[in-house]
Short mmCIF file of C-alpha atoms in Angstrom, two decimals:
data_model
loop_
_atom_site.label_atom_id
_atom_site.label_comp_id
_atom_site.label_asym_id
_atom_site.label_seq_id
_atom_site.Cartn_x
_atom_site.Cartn_y
_atom_site.Cartn_z
CA MET A 1 5.09 -56.47 -16.20
CA ALA A 2 2.26 -55.38 -18.98
CA ILE A 3 -1.27 -56.35 -18.38
CA GLU A 4 -2.56 -57.37 -21.80
CA GLU A 5 -0.07 -60.39 -21.09
CA ASP A 6 -1.47 -61.01 -17.91
CA MET A 7 -4.77 -60.86 -19.25
CA ALA A 8 -4.31 -63.02 -21.97
CA ALA A 9 -3.18 -66.17 -19.83
CA GLU A 10 -7.42 -65.68 -18.78
CA PRO A 11 -6.87 -65.77 -15.06
CA GLN A 12 -9.34 -66.89 -12.58
CA PRO A 13 -12.23 -65.42 -10.79
CA GLY A 14 -9.98 -65.90 -6.78
CA ALA A 15 -6.40 -65.95 -8.27
CA LEU A 16 -3.83 -63.12 -7.37
CA VAL A 17 -2.69 -61.79 -10.17
CA LYS A 18 -0.66 -58.83 -11.25
CA ARG A 19 -2.09 -55.39 -11.51
CA HIS A 20 -0.50 -51.88 -10.49
CA ARG A 21 3.29 -51.76 -11.70
CA ILE A 22 6.14 -50.51 -9.92
CA SER A 23 5.78 -47.01 -11.55
CA THR A 24 2.00 -46.91 -10.07
CA ARG A 25 2.60 -48.18 -7.18
CA LEU A 26 6.11 -46.27 -6.61
CA TRP A 27 4.50 -42.75 -7.36
CA HIS A 28 0.98 -43.92 -5.84
CA TRP A 29 2.58 -43.82 -2.41
CA THR A 30 5.19 -40.98 -2.79
CA ASN A 31 2.40 -38.48 -4.26
CA ALA A 32 0.09 -39.91 -1.64
CA ILE A 33 2.05 -38.40 1.00
CA ALA A 34 3.09 -35.60 -0.83
CA ILE A 35 -0.59 -34.77 -1.73
CA ILE A 36 -1.39 -34.12 1.98
CA VAL A 37 1.41 -32.70 3.33
CA LEU A 38 1.45 -30.42 0.63
CA LEU A 39 -3.32 -29.48 1.60
CA MET A 40 -2.47 -28.88 5.16
CA SER A 41 0.89 -26.76 4.87
CA GLY A 42 -0.89 -25.64 2.47
CA LEU A 43 -4.02 -24.76 4.71
CA SER A 44 -1.16 -23.25 7.65
CA ILE A 45 -0.50 -20.66 4.58
CA PHE A 46 -4.03 -19.79 3.82
CA ASN A 47 -4.83 -19.35 7.51
CA ALA A 48 -2.07 -16.09 7.33
CA HIS A 49 -4.95 -14.58 5.21
CA PRO A 50 -8.23 -16.37 4.59
CA ARG A 51 -9.34 -14.24 1.71
CA LEU A 52 -9.43 -14.70 -1.60
CA TYR A 53 -10.39 -12.03 -4.36
CA TRP A 54 -10.32 -11.85 -8.01
CA GLY A 55 -7.72 -10.23 -10.52
CA SER A 56 -4.26 -8.86 -9.60
CA TYR A 57 -4.47 -7.43 -6.15
CA GLY A 58 -6.51 -8.07 -3.19
CA ALA A 59 -5.60 -7.23 0.76
CA ASN A 60 -7.64 -6.21 3.37
CA PRO A 61 -8.72 -3.00 1.89
CA ASP A 62 -10.24 -5.71 -1.08
CA THR A 63 -13.96 -7.03 -0.81
CA PRO A 64 -13.06 -10.67 -0.53
CA TRP A 65 -14.87 -14.00 -2.65
CA LEU A 66 -14.54 -15.76 0.24
CA GLN A 67 -13.47 -15.82 3.51
CA ILE A 68 -13.26 -17.25 6.58
CA SER A 69 -13.32 -15.18 10.20
CA ASN A 70 -15.23 -14.09 13.01
CA GLU A 71 -17.59 -12.00 14.85
CA GLY A 72 -18.08 -12.55 18.69
CA ASN A 73 -18.59 -16.19 19.34
CA ARG A 74 -18.73 -17.57 16.04
CA GLY A 75 -17.03 -18.10 13.08
CA TYR A 76 -18.16 -17.91 9.73
CA LEU A 77 -17.33 -19.00 6.29
CA GLN A 78 -18.47 -16.07 3.95
CA ILE A 79 -18.78 -16.74 0.39
CA GLY A 80 -19.65 -13.30 -2.07
CA GLU A 81 -22.91 -12.47 0.13
CA THR A 82 -23.77 -15.94 1.78
CA GLN A 83 -22.40 -16.44 5.76
CA ILE A 84 -22.03 -19.72 7.14
CA THR A 85 -21.59 -20.56 10.86
CA THR A 86 -18.57 -22.57 10.91
CA THR A 87 -18.03 -22.24 14.59
CA GLY A 88 -16.01 -24.97 16.18
CA VAL A 89 -14.02 -25.97 12.53
CA LEU A 90 -13.76 -22.31 10.71
CA GLY A 91 -12.64 -18.93 11.88
CA ARG A 92 -13.17 -20.41 16.00
CA TRP A 93 -12.38 -23.19 17.48
CA ARG A 94 -11.06 -25.05 20.41
CA GLU A 95 -6.76 -25.67 20.47
CA PRO A 96 -5.64 -28.64 22.13
CA ASP A 97 -5.08 -26.89 25.34
CA GLY A 98 -8.98 -25.93 25.75
CA ASP A 99 -7.97 -22.27 23.78
CA ILE A 100 -10.05 -20.08 21.89
CA SER A 101 -8.49 -19.83 18.22
CA THR A 102 -10.10 -17.83 16.23
CA ARG A 103 -7.53 -18.64 12.84
CA ALA A 104 -9.37 -19.64 9.75
CA PHE A 105 -8.79 -24.03 9.28
CA PRO A 106 -8.13 -26.07 12.62
CA HIS A 107 -5.29 -27.48 14.50
CA TRP A 108 -6.35 -30.73 12.92
CA ALA A 109 -5.98 -29.96 9.69
CA THR A 110 -2.86 -27.76 9.05
CA ILE A 111 1.24 -28.72 9.35
CA PRO A 112 2.21 -27.63 11.66
CA GLY A 113 -0.82 -27.88 14.33
CA TYR A 114 -0.29 -24.84 15.43
CA TYR A 115 -0.09 -21.16 13.83
CA SER A 116 3.24 -21.07 12.14
CA LEU A 117 3.68 -19.20 7.98
CA ALA A 118 6.98 -20.22 8.52
CA ALA A 119 6.91 -23.39 8.96
CA GLY A 120 4.21 -23.98 6.74
CA ARG A 121 6.46 -22.77 3.72
CA LEU A 122 8.74 -24.71 4.82
CA TRP A 123 6.72 -28.03 4.70
CA HIS A 124 5.44 -26.96 1.36
CA PHE A 125 8.14 -25.60 -0.55
CA PHE A 126 9.76 -29.01 -0.11
CA PHE A 127 7.05 -31.13 -0.78
CA ALA A 128 6.05 -29.01 -3.54
CA TRP A 129 9.57 -29.85 -5.42
CA ILE A 130 8.67 -34.13 -4.27
CA PHE A 131 5.73 -33.54 -5.87
CA VAL A 132 6.52 -31.99 -8.98
CA LEU A 133 8.99 -34.17 -9.64
CA SER A 134 8.18 -37.47 -8.77
CA GLY A 135 4.62 -36.64 -10.99
CA LEU A 136 6.82 -35.70 -13.61
CA ALA A 137 8.93 -39.43 -14.28
CA TYR A 138 5.16 -40.68 -13.54
CA TRP A 139 4.69 -39.01 -16.38
CA ALA A 140 7.86 -39.74 -18.05
CA TRP A 141 7.80 -43.12 -17.37
CA SER A 142 4.33 -45.01 -17.78
CA PHE A 143 4.39 -43.19 -21.03
CA GLY A 144 7.10 -44.38 -22.23
CA ASN A 145 5.92 -48.32 -20.59
CA ARG A 146 2.17 -47.22 -22.61
CA HIS A 147 0.70 -47.42 -18.61
CA ILE A 148 -1.51 -44.04 -20.35
CA GLN A 149 -2.37 -45.30 -23.68
CA ARG A 150 -3.02 -48.64 -23.46
CA ASP A 151 -4.92 -48.75 -19.80
CA LEU A 152 -6.47 -44.43 -19.29
CA LYS A 153 -6.60 -44.22 -22.54
CA PRO A 154 -10.41 -44.65 -23.22
CA SER A 155 -11.67 -46.17 -26.37
CA ARG A 156 -14.57 -44.83 -28.20
CA LYS A 157 -16.72 -46.99 -26.92
CA GLU A 158 -16.61 -46.32 -23.56
CA LEU A 159 -17.30 -42.89 -23.62
CA SER A 160 -20.30 -43.34 -25.52
CA PRO A 161 -23.08 -41.79 -23.38
CA LYS A 162 -24.64 -45.45 -22.99
CA HIS A 163 -21.63 -47.06 -22.11
CA ILE A 164 -20.78 -44.26 -19.68
CA TRP A 165 -24.52 -44.57 -18.27
CA ASN A 166 -23.85 -47.91 -17.44
CA ASP A 167 -21.47 -46.84 -15.88
CA ILE A 168 -22.18 -44.60 -13.25
CA ALA A 169 -25.80 -46.83 -12.52
CA SER A 170 -23.43 -50.12 -11.47
CA HIS A 171 -21.32 -47.96 -9.39
CA ALA A 172 -24.66 -45.91 -7.95
CA ARG A 173 -25.64 -49.86 -7.13
CA LEU A 174 -21.83 -50.82 -5.96
CA ARG A 175 -21.67 -53.09 -8.54
CA PHE A 176 -17.74 -53.46 -8.72
CA PRO A 177 -16.74 -55.43 -11.76
CA THR A 178 -15.44 -59.30 -11.01
CA GLY A 179 -13.75 -62.17 -12.18
CA ALA A 180 -10.59 -60.39 -15.11
CA ALA A 181 -13.19 -57.10 -15.75
CA ALA A 182 -11.99 -56.23 -12.29
CA LEU A 183 -7.95 -56.04 -13.51
CA LYS A 184 -9.12 -53.19 -15.95
CA TYR A 185 -10.33 -49.27 -15.50
CA ASN A 186 -13.66 -48.64 -15.68
CA ILE A 187 -14.58 -45.60 -17.98
CA LEU A 188 -15.17 -43.51 -14.35
CA GLN A 189 -11.93 -44.61 -13.29
CA LYS A 190 -10.55 -43.57 -16.79
CA LEU A 191 -12.12 -40.51 -16.87
CA SER A 192 -11.06 -39.25 -12.65
CA TYR A 193 -7.11 -40.10 -12.98
CA LEU A 194 -6.97 -38.60 -16.59
CA ILE A 195 -8.87 -35.05 -15.08
CA VAL A 196 -6.85 -35.33 -11.79
CA LEU A 197 -3.45 -36.21 -13.80
CA PHE A 198 -3.74 -34.38 -17.06
CA VAL A 199 -5.75 -30.82 -15.36
CA LEU A 200 -5.99 -30.92 -11.53
CA LEU A 201 -2.28 -31.50 -11.15
CA PRO A 202 -1.04 -29.61 -13.59
CA LEU A 203 -2.82 -26.34 -12.90
CA ILE A 204 -2.13 -26.03 -8.80
CA VAL A 205 1.39 -26.86 -9.98
CA LEU A 206 0.79 -23.65 -12.63
CA THR A 207 -1.04 -21.17 -10.14
CA GLY A 208 0.79 -22.61 -7.74
CA LEU A 209 4.02 -20.76 -9.84
CA THR A 210 2.20 -17.99 -10.25
CA MET A 211 1.65 -17.01 -6.53
CA SER A 212 5.93 -16.46 -7.08
CA PRO A 213 7.04 -13.32 -8.06
CA MET A 214 10.34 -14.26 -9.42
CA MET A 215 7.91 -16.98 -11.70
CA ASP A 216 5.44 -14.12 -12.78
CA THR A 217 9.08 -12.46 -13.76
CA ALA A 218 10.84 -15.35 -15.71
CA TRP A 219 6.65 -16.60 -17.36
CA PRO A 220 5.10 -13.53 -17.47
CA TRP A 221 2.25 -15.57 -19.67
CA LEU A 222 1.18 -17.70 -15.88
CA LEU A 223 -0.49 -13.90 -15.33
CA ASP A 224 -2.13 -13.30 -18.29
CA LEU A 225 -3.56 -17.51 -17.98
CA PHE A 226 -4.95 -17.15 -14.84
CA GLY A 227 -6.11 -13.54 -15.00
CA GLY A 228 -3.95 -12.27 -12.27
CA ARG A 229 -1.72 -13.01 -8.81
CA GLN A 230 -4.50 -13.54 -6.76
CA SER A 231 -7.29 -14.85 -9.32
CA ALA A 232 -4.24 -17.84 -9.59
CA ARG A 233 -4.11 -18.09 -5.37
CA SER A 234 -8.25 -18.17 -5.79
CA ILE A 235 -7.34 -21.00 -8.60
CA HIS A 236 -4.75 -22.79 -6.39
CA PHE A 237 -7.57 -22.98 -3.62
CA ILE A 238 -9.95 -24.67 -5.44
CA VAL A 239 -8.76 -27.44 -7.39
CA ALA A 240 -6.60 -28.32 -3.76
CA PHE A 241 -10.82 -28.22 -2.66
CA LEU A 242 -11.88 -30.15 -6.42
CA ILE A 243 -8.96 -32.78 -4.68
CA VAL A 244 -9.56 -32.92 -1.69
CA LEU A 245 -12.90 -34.07 -3.07
CA PHE A 246 -11.11 -36.46 -5.51
CA ILE A 247 -9.85 -38.01 -2.15
CA VAL A 248 -12.60 -38.63 -0.52
CA VAL A 249 -14.22 -40.30 -3.61
CA HIS A 250 -11.48 -42.61 -4.06
CA LEU A 251 -10.84 -43.90 -0.44
CA ALA A 252 -14.35 -44.50 -0.15
CA MET A 253 -14.45 -46.84 -3.46
CA VAL A 254 -11.50 -48.34 -2.11
CA VAL A 255 -13.60 -49.31 0.95
CA LEU A 256 -16.18 -50.35 -0.60
CA ALA A 257 -14.76 -52.35 -2.99
CA GLY A 258 -12.12 -54.44 -0.60
CA PRO A 259 -10.43 -52.30 1.07
CA PHE A 260 -7.43 -55.06 1.98
CA ASN A 261 -7.25 -56.41 -1.66
CA GLU A 262 -6.86 -52.81 -3.42
CA VAL A 263 -4.63 -51.83 -1.00
CA ARG A 264 -2.66 -54.89 -1.26
CA SER A 265 -2.62 -53.84 -4.78
CA MET A 266 -0.56 -51.08 -4.63
CA ILE A 267 1.54 -52.12 -2.28
CA THR A 268 2.83 -55.57 -3.67
CA GLY A 269 1.30 -55.26 -6.88
CA LYS A 270 -1.07 -58.46 -6.51
CA PHE A 271 -4.82 -58.47 -6.29
CA ARG A 272 -7.46 -60.98 -6.04
CA LEU A 273 -9.69 -61.21 -8.67
CA PRO A 274 -13.35 -60.78 -7.42
CA LYS A 275 -15.72 -63.47 -7.34
CA ALA A 276 -18.44 -63.28 -8.91
CA ARG A 277 -22.11 -62.58 -6.96
CA GLY A 278 -24.24 -65.49 -6.89
CA ASP A 279 -26.90 -63.37 -8.33
CA ALA A 280 -24.19 -60.87 -10.71
CA ARG A 281 -25.08 -60.69 -13.73
CA PRO A 282 -22.04 -58.94 -16.27
CA LEU A 283 -21.90 -56.26 -15.39
CA ARG A 284 -20.78 -54.81 -18.37
CA PRO A 285 -22.14 -56.81 -20.99
CA GLU A 286 -19.70 -55.66 -23.77
CA PHE A 287 -16.29 -56.80 -21.76
CA ALA A 288 -17.54 -60.20 -21.99
CA GLU A 289 -17.52 -59.42 -26.18
CA GLU A 290 -13.99 -58.45 -25.80
CA GLN A 291 -12.44 -61.67 -23.35
CA ALA A 292 -14.79 -63.52 -26.44
CA GLN A 293 -12.44 -61.98 -29.16
CA MET B 1 0.13 -64.29 7.27
CA SER B 2 -2.71 -61.82 6.28
CA LYS B 3 -3.19 -61.14 9.59
CA LEU B 4 0.44 -60.17 9.75
CA ILE B 5 -0.30 -57.92 6.81
CA THR B 6 -3.01 -56.66 8.31
CA THR B 7 -1.55 -55.83 11.53
CA ARG B 8 1.45 -54.41 9.59
CA ARG B 9 -0.92 -52.32 7.78
CA LYS B 10 -3.02 -51.25 11.19
CA LEU B 11 0.83 -50.08 12.69
CA ILE B 12 1.89 -48.52 9.41
CA ALA B 13 -1.52 -46.93 9.73
CA GLY B 14 -1.20 -45.62 13.35
CA ILE B 15 1.99 -44.85 12.64
CA GLY B 16 1.53 -42.91 9.68
CA SER B 17 -1.74 -40.77 10.74
CA SER B 18 0.34 -39.74 14.47
CA VAL B 19 3.44 -39.25 12.44
CA LEU B 20 1.58 -36.49 10.48
CA LEU B 21 -0.59 -35.01 12.64
CA ALA B 22 2.20 -35.13 16.01
CA GLY B 23 5.37 -35.31 14.34
CA CYS B 24 4.66 -32.52 12.07
CA ASP B 25 4.31 -30.73 15.04
CA SER B 26 7.42 -31.52 16.88
CA TRP B 27 9.35 -31.81 13.68
CA SER B 28 8.30 -28.32 12.63
CA ARG B 29 10.45 -27.27 15.75
CA SER B 30 13.69 -29.38 15.01
CA ASP B 31 16.11 -27.67 14.04
CA ARG B 32 17.89 -30.84 12.62
CA VAL B 33 14.25 -31.45 10.00
CA LYS B 34 14.00 -27.29 9.72
CA ASN B 35 17.22 -27.76 7.81
CA ILE B 36 15.76 -30.51 5.79
CA LEU B 37 13.28 -28.59 5.13
CA ALA B 38 15.17 -25.24 4.17
CA SER B 39 17.26 -27.61 1.19
CA ALA B 40 14.35 -27.11 -0.87
CA GLU B 41 15.18 -23.25 -0.61
CA GLY B 42 18.49 -23.35 -2.65
CA LEU B 43 16.90 -25.35 -4.91
CA THR B 44 14.47 -22.95 -5.04
CA MET B 45 16.50 -20.14 -5.52
CA ARG B 46 19.27 -22.20 -8.23
CA ALA B 47 15.58 -23.50 -10.62
CA GLN B 48 14.29 -19.68 -10.34
CA ARG B 49 17.51 -18.14 -11.25
CA LEU B 50 17.75 -20.75 -14.11
CA VAL B 51 15.08 -19.85 -15.69
CA THR B 52 15.16 -15.95 -15.12
CA ASP B 53 16.73 -13.43 -16.95
CA ARG B 54 19.22 -12.12 -14.55
CA ASN B 55 17.00 -9.05 -16.11
CA ALA B 56 14.38 -9.65 -16.88
CA LEU B 57 11.63 -7.23 -15.36
CA ALA B 58 8.69 -7.60 -13.00
CA ARG B 59 5.38 -7.14 -14.64
CA GLU B 60 4.55 -3.20 -14.82
CA TYR B 61 1.21 -1.70 -14.28
CA THR B 62 -0.53 0.85 -14.95
CA MET B 63 -2.17 3.58 -12.95
CA ALA B 64 -5.75 2.05 -14.33
CA ASP B 65 -4.62 -0.99 -12.16
CA LEU B 66 -3.20 0.51 -8.33
CA SER B 67 -5.47 -0.49 -5.59
CA PRO B 68 -7.27 1.30 -4.34
CA SER B 69 -5.87 1.26 -0.96
CA PHE B 70 -2.38 0.58 -0.34
CA ARG B 71 -2.25 -2.11 2.70
CA ALA B 72 0.37 -1.22 5.36
CA ASN B 73 2.39 -3.93 7.28
CA GLY B 74 4.99 -4.47 9.37
CA SER B 75 6.63 -1.33 11.53
CA ARG B 76 3.77 0.83 10.57
CA THR B 77 6.71 3.75 12.96
CA ALA B 78 9.99 4.24 13.34
CA ASP B 79 11.83 4.72 16.33
CA SER B 80 15.21 6.67 17.05
CA VAL B 81 17.63 7.01 14.49
CA GLU B 82 21.36 6.89 15.80
CA GLY B 83 20.12 10.10 18.66
CA SER B 84 17.52 11.59 16.36
CA GLU B 85 15.05 10.96 16.78
CA TYR B 86 12.47 9.08 13.74
CA GLN B 87 9.21 11.63 14.87
CA ALA B 88 11.52 14.77 14.70
CA MET B 89 13.06 14.41 11.39
CA LEU B 90 9.79 13.16 9.58
CA ALA B 91 8.34 16.77 11.05
CA ASN B 92 10.96 18.43 9.43
CA GLY B 93 10.53 16.58 6.25
CA PHE B 94 13.67 14.57 6.80
CA ALA B 95 16.25 17.89 5.95
CA ASP B 96 18.18 15.74 8.46
CA PHE B 97 18.12 12.68 6.79
CA ARG B 98 21.21 11.15 5.79
CA LEU B 99 21.46 7.52 3.65
CA ARG B 100 24.99 5.76 4.23
CA VAL B 101 26.63 3.45 2.32
CA ASP B 102 29.67 2.20 3.69
CA GLY B 103 30.94 -1.62 4.24
CA LEU B 104 32.79 -2.68 1.73
CA VAL B 105 33.11 -0.16 -0.51
CA SER B 106 36.17 2.41 -1.91
CA ARG B 107 34.06 5.90 -1.52
CA PRO B 108 31.43 5.67 1.63
CA LEU B 109 28.51 7.73 1.05
CA SER B 110 25.91 9.75 3.12
CA LEU B 111 23.25 11.52 0.93
CA SER B 112 20.62 13.82 1.94
CA LEU B 113 17.33 13.03 0.31
CA ALA B 114 18.03 15.81 -2.37
CA ASP B 115 20.86 14.16 -3.24
CA LEU B 116 19.03 11.05 -4.32
CA ARG B 117 16.23 13.01 -6.02
CA ALA B 118 18.96 14.34 -8.11
CA MET B 119 20.01 11.55 -9.34
CA PRO B 120 18.61 9.51 -12.27
CA SER B 121 15.63 7.99 -11.07
CA ARG B 122 13.42 5.07 -12.64
CA THR B 123 9.75 5.06 -11.73
CA GLN B 124 7.67 1.55 -11.90
CA ILE B 125 3.96 0.75 -10.53
CA THR B 126 4.28 -3.04 -9.30
CA ARG B 127 2.68 -5.94 -7.51
CA HIS B 128 3.67 -6.07 -3.61
CA ASP B 129 3.19 -9.13 -2.85
CA CYS B 130 3.22 -10.07 0.57
CA VAL B 131 4.30 -13.59 2.58
CA GLU B 132 1.16 -14.07 4.25
CA GLY B 133 -0.44 -14.19 0.47
CA TRP B 134 -2.06 -10.70 -0.36
CA SER B 135 -1.03 -8.46 -3.20
CA ALA B 136 -0.89 -4.44 -3.59
CA ILE B 137 -0.12 -2.69 -6.81
CA GLY B 138 1.46 0.70 -6.58
CA GLN B 139 4.02 3.59 -8.59
CA TRP B 140 7.43 3.55 -6.81
CA LYS B 141 9.76 6.13 -7.75
CA GLY B 142 13.32 6.00 -6.63
CA THR B 143 16.62 6.33 -7.15
CA PRO B 144 18.62 3.04 -8.66
CA LEU B 145 20.68 0.67 -6.34
CA SER B 146 22.56 0.44 -8.88
CA ARG B 147 23.39 4.02 -9.67
CA VAL B 148 23.99 4.16 -5.55
CA LEU B 149 26.33 1.47 -5.45
CA ASP B 150 28.32 2.28 -8.73
CA LEU B 151 28.97 6.18 -7.16
CA ALA B 152 30.10 4.07 -3.89
CA GLY B 153 32.49 1.60 -5.24
CA LEU B 154 31.61 -1.74 -4.76
CA ARG B 155 35.12 -3.94 -3.76
CA ASP B 156 35.37 -6.99 -5.60
CA ASN B 157 35.25 -9.21 -2.20
CA ALA B 158 31.20 -7.34 -1.90
CA ASN B 159 28.88 -9.95 -2.20
CA TYR B 160 25.04 -9.04 -0.36
CA ILE B 161 23.89 -5.54 0.27
CA VAL B 162 22.47 -4.89 3.83
CA PHE B 163 18.99 -3.01 4.20
CA HIS B 164 19.91 -1.37 7.98
CA CYS B 165 16.51 0.04 8.75
CA ALA B 166 15.49 2.60 11.73
CA ASP B 167 12.00 0.15 12.41
CA THR B 168 12.25 -2.34 15.52
CA LEU B 169 10.31 -4.69 16.30
CA GLY B 170 9.00 -7.74 18.23
CA ARG B 171 9.02 -7.74 21.85
CA GLN B 172 13.17 -7.80 22.22
CA ASN B 173 12.73 -3.86 20.13
CA ARG B 174 15.19 -5.67 17.46
CA PRO B 175 15.70 -3.28 14.44
CA TYR B 176 14.72 -4.65 10.91
CA TYR B 177 17.37 -5.28 8.48
CA GLU B 178 17.37 -7.08 4.90
CA SER B 179 19.87 -8.27 2.80
CA ILE B 180 19.83 -9.26 -1.37
CA ASP B 181 22.86 -10.48 -3.23
CA LEU B 182 24.49 -8.61 -6.05
CA ILE B 183 22.08 -9.97 -8.58
CA ASP B 184 18.90 -8.23 -6.89
CA ALA B 185 20.70 -5.43 -5.74
CA PHE B 186 21.74 -4.76 -9.49
CA HIS B 187 18.97 -5.53 -11.67
CA PRO B 188 17.12 -2.70 -12.71
CA GLN B 189 13.70 -2.61 -10.48
CA THR B 190 15.50 -2.66 -7.66
CA ILE B 191 15.12 1.17 -6.03
CA LEU B 192 15.10 3.32 -2.82
CA ALA B 193 12.03 4.61 -3.45
CA TYR B 194 11.10 7.83 -2.07
CA ASP B 195 8.08 8.33 -3.92
CA MET B 196 4.79 6.25 -3.51
CA ASN B 197 1.97 6.65 -5.55
CA GLY B 198 3.87 10.76 -6.65
CA ALA B 199 3.73 11.93 -3.10
CA ALA B 200 6.93 11.11 -0.91
CA VAL B 201 6.58 7.97 1.07
CA PRO B 202 3.96 7.70 3.76
CA GLU B 203 5.18 7.38 7.40
CA ARG B 204 3.58 4.00 7.63
CA HIS B 205 5.34 2.76 4.19
CA GLY B 206 8.80 3.85 5.47
CA ALA B 207 9.77 7.40 4.95
CA PRO B 208 12.05 8.42 3.64
CA ILE B 209 13.26 5.44 1.92
CA ARG B 210 11.79 1.86 1.15
CA ALA B 211 13.12 -0.35 -1.15
CA ARG B 212 12.09 -2.01 -3.83
CA VAL B 213 13.19 -5.91 -4.98
CA GLU B 214 10.58 -6.64 -7.51
CA ARG B 215 10.96 -10.41 -7.52
CA GLN B 216 10.81 -10.88 -4.25
CA LEU B 217 8.25 -11.01 -1.95
CA GLY B 218 7.18 -7.81 1.27
CA TYR B 219 9.09 -8.87 3.66
CA LYS B 220 12.84 -7.82 1.74
CA HIS B 221 11.01 -4.64 0.85
CA ALA B 222 12.65 -3.42 4.03
CA LYS B 223 11.43 0.26 5.17
CA PHE B 224 12.80 3.18 6.78
CA VAL B 225 16.34 2.27 5.24
CA MET B 226 18.89 4.42 6.68
CA ARG B 227 21.87 2.37 5.80
CA LEU B 228 23.23 0.55 3.00
CA GLU B 229 26.46 -2.00 4.05
CA ALA B 230 28.11 -4.17 1.49
CA VAL B 231 29.47 -7.40 3.18
CA ALA B 232 30.93 -10.01 2.10
CA SER B 233 29.49 -12.92 4.29
CA LEU B 234 25.80 -12.06 6.23
CA ASP B 235 27.57 -14.25 9.11
CA GLY B 236 28.33 -11.74 11.70
CA ILE B 237 25.58 -9.67 10.72
CA TYR B 238 22.60 -9.80 13.92
CA GLY B 239 21.58 -13.34 13.67
CA GLY B 240 23.25 -14.55 10.45
CA LYS B 241 20.96 -15.22 8.10
CA GLY B 242 19.72 -12.07 6.48
CA GLY B 243 17.31 -10.91 7.45
CA TYR B 244 15.14 -9.96 10.27
CA TRP B 245 12.15 -12.74 9.68
CA GLU B 246 14.64 -14.86 8.86
CA ASP B 247 16.37 -14.52 12.11
CA VAL B 248 13.50 -15.14 13.98
CA GLY B 249 11.01 -16.48 12.06
CA ASP B 250 12.03 -18.99 9.72
CA TYR B 251 11.63 -16.97 7.02
CA ALA B 252 13.47 -18.08 3.44
CA TRP B 253 16.33 -15.90 2.61
CA TYR B 254 15.13 -16.11 -0.47
CA ALA B 255 12.08 -14.75 -1.36
CA GLY B 256 11.14 -15.05 -4.74
CA ILE B 257 8.07 -17.49 -3.38
#
């Protein structure tokens, strides 16, 4: 099961090998569904009050730092003093039946696709439980089977600026690891997965809980940690946006690295080791050294 | 084989996205799906109460933290109250107002505003969190609900307190009402507020009495409260779901989040 065991057999390029554990695969898909429902139902909830504030309070008479609104025939996003016209997408858009809506996010971005704060909340809180419980189980499981310590924890060597720079350069040239090297996470993957797992996901749960008046009573430190309920709501939205950014880059990398093989490895666990390109020089020389040891 | 997998994957992706986008809409309208999704509400309530002391107080703020302008939402005024016009009562400073306390109580009460003001009071500066997402901080002074309930003598079989209100909402002019269980009813910060920011609660905020249920969202804080009814079950009350928005709009009865 452990990746190291597979590595010991020195699989050749072209071989179909074990790549992802069942714990990783199960959580990946459960979490993927939960996150998508949470993002889209979250936009439904946001549409009920498409304004964000800093501090403890914030309502229509107060000044938001971000708002999505409309004026005449124009929809716009305003951040601080800057207004960006977003007609057709945000603030003013056409519903499937042709009617004009002046809600913030459009029907195709929200669950449900019609405006219902109540339904958005039903979806959001049901999937929040799935998201939190499966996330905690994955944390426990992956510390337990040492997936995090072995596969995600960067080595000191990997954290050297030179190594990171090399990795950025390879990514920029779309040169992906081939052969057995493709079985290991590279440093950019490790860092982004660690940031998502241990920064973004906990942050979005805690800021979500800070919006709950009952949780603020149970854990008043939440309010101090995030600087008030409205600040927590703002951070919740920003972190959601960062998670969307992660998903976009993640999907782009899957497509570039070979979508069939990548998706298969996340479903069945099996991954076909990519063959080296004809002109490919070793992508990461230090990895070859590790192999030689 | 791999062709088969590709087809299957396309099928799954196709079904997946259409289920997500179109399916969620019909699902959102289906009672069965709504009931499954709403099952999280009970879990949330039990989990939140498990980690929260029964008498733990919602954060109280200082005068420096008050919202410069406290947004009014929901009904801004009320209609008629059992024959007496709300506007007439308002003009008269609610001299004729009587808060009725009945249902499963040993001593049904009829309290004037002066009676309530003569009882021990609690003043608190708290944050009002609307289900829509906004918050406003205000100072509230009123009679602890527990005092009124003790005076009336709750019967053993009483499980909920229903707030009957003078305002109506929606095209059908349905009366607003809300309900809480005894944990919230006897919470020290649950008060029948008659003052807001140092003056009588204004009309748009629910004069003469607005319930404060500080550990829950704004729609639980009933405005224009005219009558408290102690009941064993919410089944027979209006739509049976414990509140106006719960009946007409699928809002959760437990609004701690």
